Amino acid sequence: GIDAPELPSLEGIKSKMYLYDLIKGKTITLQKDNNLHNKDKYGRLLRYVYLNNKDVNLQMLKSGYAKPYLYFNFEKLNQYKYYD
């Protein structure tokens, strides 16, 4: 449900470092979205990421390091679309 800038762009590096600093050395939980397939067309797992029961994907949106990816129906679509 989110789209982060691609590496090696400066925005991609900033996004990656923000996420790295947020979760480095911490235990995260991955949760599957019941509306989606297990993986995308590139073979990447489609998961929500949680840290201490907080939605890391949503934190990435709120902080401006990712944009919502609104091209398919996922469980948190209505929550994420406000950050478009």
GROMACS .gro file of N, CA and C in nm:
model
  252
    1GLY      N    1   0.079  -0.122   0.000
    1GLY     CA    2   0.000   0.000   0.000
    1GLY      C    3   0.082   0.127   0.000
    2ILE      N    4   0.218   0.114   0.005
    2ILE     CA    5   0.300   0.234  -0.002
    2ILE      C    6   0.404   0.218  -0.113
    3ASP      N    7   0.452   0.331  -0.159
    3ASP     CA    8   0.554   0.333  -0.264
    3ASP      C    9   0.662   0.430  -0.219
    4ALA      N   10   0.781   0.378  -0.195
    4ALA     CA   11   0.895   0.461  -0.155
    4ALA      C   12   0.977   0.494  -0.279
    5PRO      N   13   1.048   0.606  -0.276
    5PRO     CA   14   1.133   0.642  -0.391
    5PRO      C   15   1.238   0.535  -0.419
    6GLU      N   16   1.274   0.522  -0.545
    6GLU     CA   17   1.370   0.421  -0.587
    6GLU      C   18   1.514   0.462  -0.557
    7LEU      N   19   1.596   0.364  -0.527
    7LEU     CA   20   1.739   0.387  -0.515
    7LEU      C   21   1.798   0.386  -0.656
    8PRO      N   22   1.900   0.455  -0.686
    8PRO     CA   23   1.989   0.529  -0.596
    8PRO      C   24   1.958   0.678  -0.589
    9SER      N   25   1.833   0.719  -0.616
    9SER     CA   26   1.800   0.861  -0.609
    9SER      C   27   1.822   0.913  -0.467
   10LEU      N   28   1.844   1.041  -0.453
   10LEU     CA   29   1.863   1.102  -0.321
   10LEU      C   30   1.741   1.079  -0.233
   11GLU      N   31   1.621   1.092  -0.292
   11GLU     CA   32   1.498   1.068  -0.215
   11GLU      C   33   1.490   0.922  -0.169
   12GLY      N   34   1.533   0.830  -0.254
   12GLY     CA   35   1.535   0.688  -0.219
   12GLY      C   36   1.631   0.659  -0.106
   13ILE      N   37   1.746   0.721  -0.108
   13ILE     CA   38   1.845   0.703  -0.002
   13ILE      C   39   1.791   0.758   0.130
   14LYS      N   40   1.729   0.875   0.125
   14LYS     CA   41   1.671   0.935   0.247
   14LYS      C   42   1.561   0.846   0.304
   15SER      N   43   1.476   0.793   0.217
   15SER     CA   44   1.368   0.704   0.261
   15SER      C   45   1.423   0.577   0.325
   16LYS      N   46   1.522   0.519   0.260
   16LYS     CA   47   1.584   0.397   0.312
   16LYS      C   48   1.649   0.423   0.448
   17MET      N   49   1.719   0.533   0.462
   17MET     CA   50   1.786   0.564   0.589
   17MET      C   51   1.685   0.592   0.700
   18TYR      N   52   1.575   0.658   0.666
   18TYR     CA   53   1.470   0.682   0.765
   18TYR      C   54   1.415   0.549   0.817
   19LEU      N   55   1.384   0.459   0.725
   19LEU     CA   56   1.332   0.327   0.764
   19LEU      C   57   1.437   0.250   0.843
   20TYR      N   58   1.560   0.253   0.798
   20TYR     CA   59   1.670   0.184   0.866
   20TYR      C   60   1.683   0.233   1.011
   21ASP      N   61   1.683   0.364   1.029
   21ASP     CA   62   1.694   0.420   1.164
   21ASP      C   63   1.574   0.385   1.250
   22LEU      N   64   1.459   0.375   1.189
   22LEU     CA   65   1.336   0.344   1.261
   22LEU      C   66   1.333   0.201   1.314
   23ILE      N   67   1.381   0.105   1.234
   23ILE     CA   68   1.364  -0.036   1.273
   23ILE      C   69   1.494  -0.111   1.303
   24LYS      N   70   1.609  -0.051   1.282
   24LYS     CA   71   1.737  -0.120   1.300
   24LYS      C   72   1.749  -0.179   1.441
   25GLY      N   73   1.779  -0.309   1.446
   25GLY     CA   74   1.801  -0.377   1.573
   25GLY      C   75   1.676  -0.404   1.654
   26LYS      N   76   1.560  -0.377   1.597
   26LYS     CA   77   1.433  -0.394   1.668
   26LYS      C   78   1.356  -0.510   1.607
   27THR      N   79   1.266  -0.564   1.684
   27THR     CA   80   1.181  -0.673   1.637
   27THR      C   81   1.057  -0.614   1.571
   28ILE      N   82   1.036  -0.651   1.445
   28ILE     CA   83   0.917  -0.608   1.373
   28ILE      C   84   0.826  -0.727   1.350
   29THR      N   85   0.702  -0.697   1.320
   29THR     CA   86   0.603  -0.798   1.287
   29THR      C   87   0.552  -0.769   1.146
   30LEU      N   88   0.539  -0.873   1.066
   30LEU     CA   89   0.485  -0.860   0.931
   30LEU      C   90   0.345  -0.919   0.928
   31GLN      N   91   0.251  -0.846   0.867
   31GLN     CA   92   0.113  -0.892   0.860
   31GLN      C   93   0.065  -0.891   0.716
   32LYS      N   94   0.009  -1.002   0.673
   32LYS     CA   95  -0.043  -1.016   0.537
   32LYS      C   96  -0.175  -0.940   0.523
   33ASP      N   97  -0.197  -0.886   0.407
   33ASP     CA   98  -0.324  -0.821   0.372
   33ASP      C   99  -0.413  -0.927   0.308
   34ASN      N  100  -0.529  -0.949   0.363
   34ASN     CA  101  -0.617  -1.056   0.313
   34ASN      C  102  -0.678  -1.025   0.177
   35ASN      N  103  -0.669  -0.900   0.131
   35ASN     CA  104  -0.723  -0.864   0.000
   35ASN      C  105  -0.622  -0.886  -0.113
   36LEU      N  106  -0.497  -0.914  -0.078
   36LEU     CA  107  -0.391  -0.920  -0.179
   36LEU      C  108  -0.330  -1.059  -0.191
   37HIS      N  109  -0.263  -1.079  -0.303
   37HIS     CA  110  -0.184  -1.201  -0.320
   37HIS      C  111  -0.066  -1.195  -0.225
   38ASN      N  112   0.000  -1.305  -0.208
   38ASN     CA  113   0.115  -1.313  -0.117
   38ASN      C  114   0.232  -1.225  -0.164
   39LYS      N  115   0.254  -1.220  -0.296
   39LYS     CA  116   0.366  -1.145  -0.353
   39LYS      C  117   0.320  -1.060  -0.470
   40ASP      N  118   0.400  -0.956  -0.501
   40ASP     CA  119   0.371  -0.875  -0.618
   40ASP      C  120   0.435  -0.938  -0.742
   41LYS      N  121   0.421  -0.872  -0.856
   41LYS     CA  122   0.471  -0.929  -0.981
   41LYS      C  123   0.622  -0.939  -0.986
   42TYR      N  124   0.692  -0.874  -0.893
   42TYR     CA  125   0.838  -0.881  -0.885
   42TYR      C  126   0.886  -0.982  -0.782
   43GLY      N  127   0.791  -1.053  -0.719
   43GLY     CA  128   0.826  -1.155  -0.621
   43GLY      C  129   0.846  -1.102  -0.479
   44ARG      N  130   0.813  -0.974  -0.456
   44ARG     CA  131   0.829  -0.916  -0.322
   44ARG      C  132   0.708  -0.948  -0.236
   45LEU      N  133   0.733  -0.982  -0.109
   45LEU     CA  134   0.624  -1.006  -0.016
   45LEU      C  135   0.544  -0.878   0.004
   46LEU      N  136   0.413  -0.891   0.007
   46LEU     CA  137   0.326  -0.778   0.033
   46LEU      C  138   0.281  -0.788   0.178
   47ARG      N  139   0.335  -0.702   0.262
   47ARG     CA  140   0.309  -0.708   0.406
   47ARG      C  141   0.299  -0.569   0.465
   48TYR      N  142   0.223  -0.561   0.575
   48TYR     CA  143   0.227  -0.443   0.660
   48TYR      C  144   0.337  -0.470   0.762
   49VAL      N  145   0.411  -0.366   0.797
   49VAL     CA  146   0.521  -0.377   0.892
   49VAL      C  147   0.480  -0.307   1.020
   50TYR      N  148   0.495  -0.377   1.133
   50TYR     CA  149   0.460  -0.321   1.263
   50TYR      C  150   0.581  -0.322   1.355
   51LEU      N  151   0.595  -0.216   1.431
   51LEU     CA  152   0.697  -0.203   1.534
   51LEU      C  153   0.624  -0.159   1.659
   52ASN      N  154   0.628  -0.241   1.764
   52ASN     CA  155   0.555  -0.211   1.888
   52ASN      C  156   0.408  -0.182   1.861
   53ASN      N  157   0.347  -0.263   1.775
   53ASN     CA  158   0.206  -0.252   1.737
   53ASN      C  159   0.172  -0.123   1.664
   54LYS      N  160   0.271  -0.051   1.613
   54LYS     CA  161   0.248   0.070   1.534
   54LYS      C  162   0.281   0.040   1.388
   55ASP      N  163   0.199   0.092   1.300
   55ASP     CA  164   0.210   0.068   1.156
   55ASP      C  165   0.328   0.149   1.099
   56VAL      N  166   0.436   0.080   1.065
   56VAL     CA  167   0.555   0.145   1.010
   56VAL      C  168   0.525   0.202   0.871
   57ASN      N  169   0.442   0.132   0.793
   57ASN     CA  170   0.404   0.180   0.660
   57ASN      C  171   0.337   0.317   0.673
   58LEU      N  172   0.245   0.329   0.768
   58LEU     CA  173   0.174   0.455   0.791
   58LEU      C  174   0.272   0.563   0.838
   59GLN      N  175   0.368   0.527   0.920
   59GLN     CA  176   0.469   0.622   0.966
   59GLN      C  177   0.552   0.675   0.848
   60MET      N  178   0.584   0.587   0.754
   60MET     CA  179   0.656   0.629   0.634
   60MET      C  180   0.574   0.732   0.554
   61LEU      N  181   0.444   0.710   0.545
   61LEU     CA  182   0.356   0.804   0.475
   61LEU      C  183   0.349   0.937   0.549
   62LYS      N  184   0.324   0.931   0.678
   62LYS     CA  185   0.311   1.054   0.759
   62LYS      C  186   0.437   1.137   0.757
   63SER      N  187   0.552   1.072   0.750
   63SER     CA  188   0.680   1.142   0.753
   63SER      C  189   0.724   1.190   0.614
   64GLY      N  190   0.650   1.152   0.510
   64GLY     CA  191   0.680   1.197   0.376
   64GLY      C  192   0.787   1.117   0.304
   65TYR      N  193   0.822   0.999   0.357
   65TYR     CA  194   0.925   0.916   0.295
   65TYR      C  195   0.868   0.810   0.202
   66ALA      N  196   0.736   0.810   0.186
   66ALA     CA  197   0.668   0.720   0.092
   66ALA      C  198   0.535   0.785   0.055
   67LYS      N  199   0.476   0.735  -0.053
   67LYS     CA  200   0.344   0.779  -0.097
   67LYS      C  201   0.253   0.656  -0.097
   68PRO      N  202   0.123   0.679  -0.083
   68PRO     CA  203   0.033   0.564  -0.092
   68PRO      C  204   0.029   0.511  -0.235
   69TYR      N  205   0.022   0.381  -0.247
   69TYR     CA  206   0.011   0.316  -0.377
   69TYR      C  207  -0.133   0.272  -0.391
   70LEU      N  208  -0.212   0.349  -0.464
   70LEU     CA  209  -0.357   0.335  -0.464
   70LEU      C  210  -0.413   0.264  -0.586
   71TYR      N  211  -0.331   0.181  -0.650
   71TYR     CA  212  -0.372   0.119  -0.775
   71TYR      C  213  -0.434  -0.020  -0.760
   72PHE      N  214  -0.462  -0.059  -0.638
   72PHE     CA  215  -0.530  -0.186  -0.613
   72PHE      C  216  -0.603  -0.175  -0.480
   73ASN      N  217  -0.695  -0.268  -0.456
   73ASN     CA  218  -0.776  -0.265  -0.334
   73ASN      C  219  -0.703  -0.340  -0.223
   74PHE      N  220  -0.664  -0.269  -0.119
   74PHE     CA  221  -0.602  -0.333  -0.004
   74PHE      C  222  -0.674  -0.288   0.123
   75GLU      N  223  -0.654  -0.361   0.230
   75GLU     CA  224  -0.731  -0.338   0.353
   75GLU      C  225  -0.719  -0.196   0.408
   76LYS      N  226  -0.605  -0.135   0.397
   76LYS     CA  227  -0.584  -0.003   0.456
   76LYS      C  228  -0.594   0.111   0.354
   77LEU      N  229  -0.655   0.085   0.242
   77LEU     CA  230  -0.668   0.184   0.136
   77LEU      C  231  -0.728   0.314   0.188
   78ASN      N  232  -0.839   0.307   0.259
   78ASN     CA  233  -0.905   0.428   0.307
   78ASN      C  234  -0.821   0.505   0.407
   79GLN      N  235  -0.741   0.437   0.483
   79GLN     CA  236  -0.653   0.504   0.580
   79GLN      C  237  -0.533   0.566   0.511
   80TYR      N  238  -0.473   0.498   0.417
   80TYR     CA  239  -0.351   0.546   0.351
   80TYR      C  240  -0.377   0.655   0.248
   81LYS      N  241  -0.496   0.656   0.186
   81LYS     CA  242  -0.520   0.749   0.076
   81LYS      C  243  -0.517   0.895   0.119
   82TYR      N  244  -0.529   0.923   0.246
   82TYR     CA  245  -0.526   1.061   0.295
   82TYR      C  246  -0.387   1.122   0.288
   83TYR      N  247  -0.287   1.041   0.259
   83TYR     CA  248  -0.150   1.090   0.251
   83TYR      C  249  -0.102   1.103   0.108
   84ASP      N  250  -0.199   1.103   0.014
   84ASP     CA  251  -0.168   1.116  -0.128
   84ASP      C  252  -0.138   1.261  -0.164
   0.00000   0.00000   0.00000
